[in-house]
Amino acid sequence: DELPESITALPVIGTHMRPNPELILGLQPDLVLQRASRAQALDPVRTLETNGIPVAVFEMANFAQLCSAMQRIGVLTNTTAQAQTKVDSINTALDALASTRPAHASAVFFEVRSPQLVAAGHDSMLTEIIALAGGYNAVTAPGNLVHLSDEEVLRLDPDIYLVQRGPMNKNPVPPAVRPHYATLRCTRTKQIFEVDELLFSRPGPRSLDAVYQLAGLIQNWAATQEARP
């Protein structure tokens, strides 16, 4: 789903990695929310604290932490009931999805950036999104972001290859036309898909939509495997 105009019409205050403290101070906010994993952004938000702006920092590496952050933001913004309602709806939806997962999990590779290839590592929220959708992260290396060679991708040979498009990967070359990738299983079976970076790589309520979208891709792939003689 597209973001509502109430969000897209808001002023830009830098990037999630490099927020501009001067622009933020000019808006005179009552509260600033920051994701803890963005270490490069912590120094700018400390500048805000020294100028009297309250800053709340949240770790959101999985749905449990995401829901906890939503509940605490509800307390901070005096919207406790609305936050709890949203958290309950997310948990109910995830429980319902569990019964629709294929019997055999598919190996999913998530490309964060190329051509200097970076993939979602084992410790990223993408690992949980993939698991909840009925697959598993083909990359087992620790960390949120993992630098990989093309040779390692060939060794992993995933069932499904996701390429995010967004600020971190603005113009990705389709993997199917990259040198050596023609031999990948996902290339031969046309299981390469482009996804929205802002949906998949920005933890928030819309992370549930990412699970739904990926679950549909995995279920379609599983159905083709079951139909094979």
CSV table of C-alpha atoms in Angstrom, one decimal:
chain,number,residue,atom,x,y,z
A,1,ASP,CA,0.0,0.0,0.0
A,2,GLU,CA,1.1,3.6,-0.7
A,3,LEU,CA,1.9,5.8,2.3
A,4,PRO,CA,-0.8,8.3,3.1
A,5,GLU,CA,-0.3,12.0,2.1
A,6,SER,CA,-0.2,12.9,5.8
A,7,ILE,CA,3.2,11.2,5.8
A,8,THR,CA,4.5,11.9,2.3
A,9,ALA,CA,3.7,15.6,2.6
A,10,LEU,CA,5.9,16.0,5.7
A,11,PRO,CA,9.3,17.8,5.4
A,12,VAL,CA,12.5,15.8,4.8
A,13,ILE,CA,14.9,16.1,7.6
A,14,GLY,CA,17.8,14.1,6.1
A,15,THR,CA,18.1,10.3,5.8
A,16,HIS,CA,17.5,7.6,8.4
A,17,MET,CA,21.3,7.2,8.5
A,18,ARG,CA,22.2,10.9,8.6
A,19,PRO,CA,19.4,13.0,10.1
A,20,ASN,CA,20.0,16.7,9.9
A,21,PRO,CA,19.8,18.1,13.5
A,22,GLU,CA,19.5,21.7,12.4
A,23,LEU,CA,16.4,20.9,10.3
A,24,ILE,CA,14.9,18.9,13.1
A,25,LEU,CA,15.5,21.7,15.7
A,26,GLY,CA,13.8,24.1,13.3
A,27,LEU,CA,10.7,22.1,13.4
A,28,GLN,CA,10.6,22.3,17.2
A,29,PRO,CA,9.4,18.7,17.8
A,30,ASP,CA,8.1,17.5,21.2
A,31,LEU,CA,9.7,14.1,20.7
A,32,VAL,CA,12.1,12.4,18.4
A,33,LEU,CA,12.1,8.7,17.7
A,34,GLN,CA,15.3,6.9,16.5
A,35,ARG,CA,16.1,3.3,15.6
A,36,ALA,CA,19.0,2.0,17.7
A,37,SER,CA,20.7,0.0,15.0
A,38,ARG,CA,21.5,3.1,13.0
A,39,ALA,CA,24.7,3.9,14.8
A,40,GLN,CA,25.6,6.7,12.4
A,41,ALA,CA,22.4,8.5,13.4
A,42,LEU,CA,23.0,8.5,17.1
A,43,ASP,CA,25.5,11.4,17.2
A,44,PRO,CA,23.0,13.8,15.5
A,45,VAL,CA,20.2,12.8,17.9
A,46,ARG,CA,22.5,13.4,20.9
A,47,THR,CA,22.8,17.0,19.5
A,48,LEU,CA,19.0,17.2,19.8
A,49,GLU,CA,19.1,16.0,23.4
A,50,THR,CA,21.7,18.7,24.3
A,51,ASN,CA,19.2,21.3,22.9
A,52,GLY,CA,16.4,20.0,25.2
A,53,ILE,CA,14.6,17.8,22.6
A,54,PRO,CA,13.4,14.4,24.2
A,55,VAL,CA,14.8,11.5,22.2
A,56,ALA,CA,13.5,7.9,22.4
A,57,VAL,CA,15.7,5.2,20.9
A,58,PHE,CA,14.3,1.8,20.0
A,59,GLU,CA,15.8,-1.6,19.0
A,60,MET,CA,13.7,-3.2,16.3
A,61,ALA,CA,15.3,-6.4,15.0
A,62,ASN,CA,12.2,-8.6,15.2
A,63,PHE,CA,8.5,-8.4,15.6
A,64,ALA,CA,8.6,-8.7,19.4
A,65,GLN,CA,10.8,-5.6,19.6
A,66,LEU,CA,8.8,-3.8,17.0
A,67,CYS,CA,5.5,-4.4,19.0
A,68,SER,CA,7.2,-3.4,22.2
A,69,ALA,CA,8.4,-0.2,20.6
A,70,MET,CA,4.9,0.5,19.3
A,71,GLN,CA,3.5,0.0,22.8
A,72,ARG,CA,6.1,2.4,24.4
A,73,ILE,CA,5.5,5.0,21.7
A,74,GLY,CA,1.8,4.7,22.5
A,75,VAL,CA,2.7,5.6,26.1
A,76,LEU,CA,4.9,8.5,25.0
A,77,THR,CA,2.2,9.9,22.7
A,78,ASN,CA,-0.8,9.2,24.9
A,79,THR,CA,-2.2,6.8,22.4
A,80,THR,CA,-1.9,3.6,24.5
A,81,ALA,CA,-5.1,2.0,23.4
A,82,GLN,CA,-4.6,2.6,19.7
A,83,ALA,CA,-1.0,1.2,19.9
A,84,GLN,CA,-2.2,-1.9,21.7
A,85,THR,CA,-5.0,-2.4,19.2
A,86,LYS,CA,-2.5,-2.3,16.3
A,87,VAL,CA,-0.1,-4.7,18.2
A,88,ASP,CA,-2.9,-7.2,18.8
A,89,SER,CA,-3.9,-7.1,15.1
A,90,ILE,CA,-0.3,-7.7,14.0
A,91,ASN,CA,0.0,-10.7,16.4
A,92,THR,CA,-3.3,-12.1,15.3
A,93,ALA,CA,-2.4,-11.9,11.6
A,94,LEU,CA,1.0,-13.5,12.2
A,95,ASP,CA,-0.7,-16.4,14.1
A,96,ALA,CA,-3.1,-16.9,11.2
A,97,LEU,CA,-0.3,-16.9,8.7
A,98,ALA,CA,1.5,-19.7,10.6
A,99,SER,CA,-1.2,-22.2,9.4
A,100,THR,CA,-0.6,-21.4,5.7
A,101,ARG,CA,3.1,-22.0,5.5
A,102,PRO,CA,4.2,-24.7,3.1
A,103,ALA,CA,5.5,-28.0,4.5
A,104,HIS,CA,9.0,-27.3,3.2
A,105,ALA,CA,10.6,-23.9,3.7
A,106,SER,CA,12.2,-22.2,0.7
A,107,ALA,CA,15.7,-20.7,0.7
A,108,VAL,CA,15.3,-16.9,0.2
A,109,PHE,CA,18.2,-14.5,-0.6
A,110,PHE,CA,17.6,-10.8,0.1
A,111,GLU,CA,19.8,-8.4,-1.8
A,112,VAL,CA,20.2,-5.1,0.0
A,113,ARG,CA,22.6,-3.4,-2.5
A,114,SER,CA,24.6,-4.1,-5.6
A,115,PRO,CA,26.9,-4.2,-7.6
A,116,GLN,CA,29.1,-4.4,-4.4
A,117,LEU,CA,26.8,-7.1,-3.2
A,118,VAL,CA,25.3,-6.7,0.3
A,119,ALA,CA,22.7,-9.1,1.6
A,120,ALA,CA,20.5,-9.3,4.6
A,121,GLY,CA,22.3,-11.2,7.3
A,122,HIS,CA,21.1,-13.6,9.9
A,123,ASP,CA,20.6,-10.9,12.6
A,124,SER,CA,18.4,-8.7,10.4
A,125,MET,CA,14.7,-8.4,10.7
A,126,LEU,CA,14.5,-9.8,7.2
A,127,THR,CA,15.4,-13.2,8.6
A,128,GLU,CA,12.2,-13.2,10.7
A,129,ILE,CA,10.1,-11.7,7.9
A,130,ILE,CA,11.3,-14.6,5.7
A,131,ALA,CA,10.7,-17.2,8.3
A,132,LEU,CA,7.2,-15.9,9.1
A,133,ALA,CA,6.4,-16.0,5.4
A,134,GLY,CA,7.4,-19.7,5.1
A,135,GLY,CA,11.0,-19.6,4.1
A,136,TYR,CA,14.5,-19.3,5.6
A,137,ASN,CA,17.3,-16.8,5.0
A,138,ALA,CA,19.8,-18.5,2.7
A,139,VAL,CA,22.5,-16.3,4.3
A,140,THR,CA,23.5,-17.6,7.7
A,141,ALA,CA,26.4,-15.2,8.3
A,142,PRO,CA,25.9,-13.0,11.5
A,143,GLY,CA,25.1,-9.3,11.3
A,144,ASN,CA,22.4,-7.2,9.7
A,145,LEU,CA,24.3,-6.6,6.5
A,146,VAL,CA,26.7,-9.0,4.9
A,147,HIS,CA,29.1,-8.4,2.1
A,148,LEU,CA,29.1,-11.4,-0.3
A,149,SER,CA,30.9,-12.4,-3.5
A,150,ASP,CA,29.0,-13.7,-6.6
A,151,GLU,CA,30.7,-17.0,-6.0
A,152,GLU,CA,29.0,-17.3,-2.6
A,153,VAL,CA,25.6,-16.5,-4.2
A,154,LEU,CA,26.2,-19.4,-6.6
A,155,ARG,CA,27.1,-21.7,-3.7
A,156,LEU,CA,23.9,-20.7,-1.8
A,157,ASP,CA,21.8,-21.2,-5.0
A,158,PRO,CA,18.5,-19.9,-3.4
A,159,ASP,CA,15.0,-20.9,-4.4
A,160,ILE,CA,13.8,-17.2,-4.4
A,161,TYR,CA,15.9,-14.1,-4.9
A,162,LEU,CA,14.6,-10.7,-3.7
A,163,VAL,CA,16.1,-7.5,-4.9
A,164,GLN,CA,15.1,-4.4,-3.0
A,165,ARG,CA,14.7,-1.1,-4.8
A,166,GLY,CA,15.0,2.2,-2.9
A,167,PRO,CA,17.5,4.7,-1.5
A,168,MET,CA,20.1,1.9,-0.8
A,169,ASN,CA,19.6,0.2,-4.1
A,170,LYS,CA,18.4,2.8,-6.6
A,171,ASN,CA,19.0,1.1,-9.9
A,172,PRO,CA,19.7,-2.6,-9.4
A,173,VAL,CA,20.7,-4.6,-12.5
A,174,PRO,CA,18.3,-7.6,-12.8
A,175,PRO,CA,20.2,-10.6,-11.4
A,176,ALA,CA,19.1,-12.7,-14.4
A,177,VAL,CA,21.3,-10.7,-16.7
A,178,ARG,CA,24.3,-10.5,-14.5
A,179,PRO,CA,27.4,-12.6,-15.4
A,180,HIS,CA,27.3,-16.1,-13.9
A,181,TYR,CA,23.8,-15.7,-12.4
A,182,ALA,CA,22.2,-17.6,-15.3
A,183,THR,CA,23.0,-20.9,-13.6
A,184,LEU,CA,21.1,-20.0,-10.4
A,185,ARG,CA,18.0,-22.1,-9.7
A,186,CYS,CA,16.0,-18.9,-9.1
A,187,THR,CA,17.0,-17.6,-12.5
A,188,ARG,CA,16.0,-20.8,-14.3
A,189,THR,CA,12.7,-20.9,-12.5
A,190,LYS,CA,12.0,-17.2,-12.8
A,191,GLN,CA,11.8,-16.8,-9.0
A,192,ILE,CA,13.6,-13.4,-8.9
A,193,PHE,CA,11.4,-10.5,-7.6
A,194,GLU,CA,11.9,-6.8,-7.0
A,195,VAL,CA,10.5,-5.5,-3.7
A,196,ASP,CA,10.1,-2.1,-2.1
A,197,GLU,CA,13.0,-1.2,0.3
A,198,LEU,CA,10.8,1.0,2.4
A,199,LEU,CA,8.4,-1.9,2.9
A,200,PHE,CA,10.9,-4.6,3.6
A,201,SER,CA,13.8,-2.8,5.2
A,202,ARG,CA,12.1,-0.2,7.4
A,203,PRO,CA,10.7,-1.9,10.5
A,204,GLY,CA,7.2,-0.7,11.4
A,205,PRO,CA,3.6,-1.7,11.2
A,206,ARG,CA,4.0,-2.2,7.4
A,207,SER,CA,6.4,-5.0,8.1
A,208,LEU,CA,3.3,-7.2,8.3
A,209,ASP,CA,2.6,-6.3,4.6
A,210,ALA,CA,6.1,-7.4,3.7
A,211,VAL,CA,5.4,-10.8,5.3
A,212,TYR,CA,2.1,-11.1,3.4
A,213,GLN,CA,3.8,-10.2,0.1
A,214,LEU,CA,6.6,-12.7,0.6
A,215,ALA,CA,4.2,-15.4,1.8
A,216,GLY,CA,2.3,-15.1,-1.5
A,217,LEU,CA,5.6,-15.6,-3.5
A,218,ILE,CA,6.7,-18.5,-1.4
A,219,GLN,CA,3.3,-20.2,-1.6
A,220,ASN,CA,3.2,-19.9,-5.4
A,221,TRP,CA,6.7,-21.3,-5.6
A,222,ALA,CA,5.8,-24.2,-3.3
A,223,ALA,CA,2.7,-24.9,-5.4
A,224,THR,CA,4.8,-25.3,-8.6
A,225,GLN,CA,7.1,-27.7,-6.8
A,226,GLU,CA,4.2,-29.8,-5.6
A,227,ALA,CA,2.7,-29.9,-9.1
A,228,ARG,CA,5.9,-31.3,-10.6
A,229,PRO,CA,5.7,-35.0,-11.6
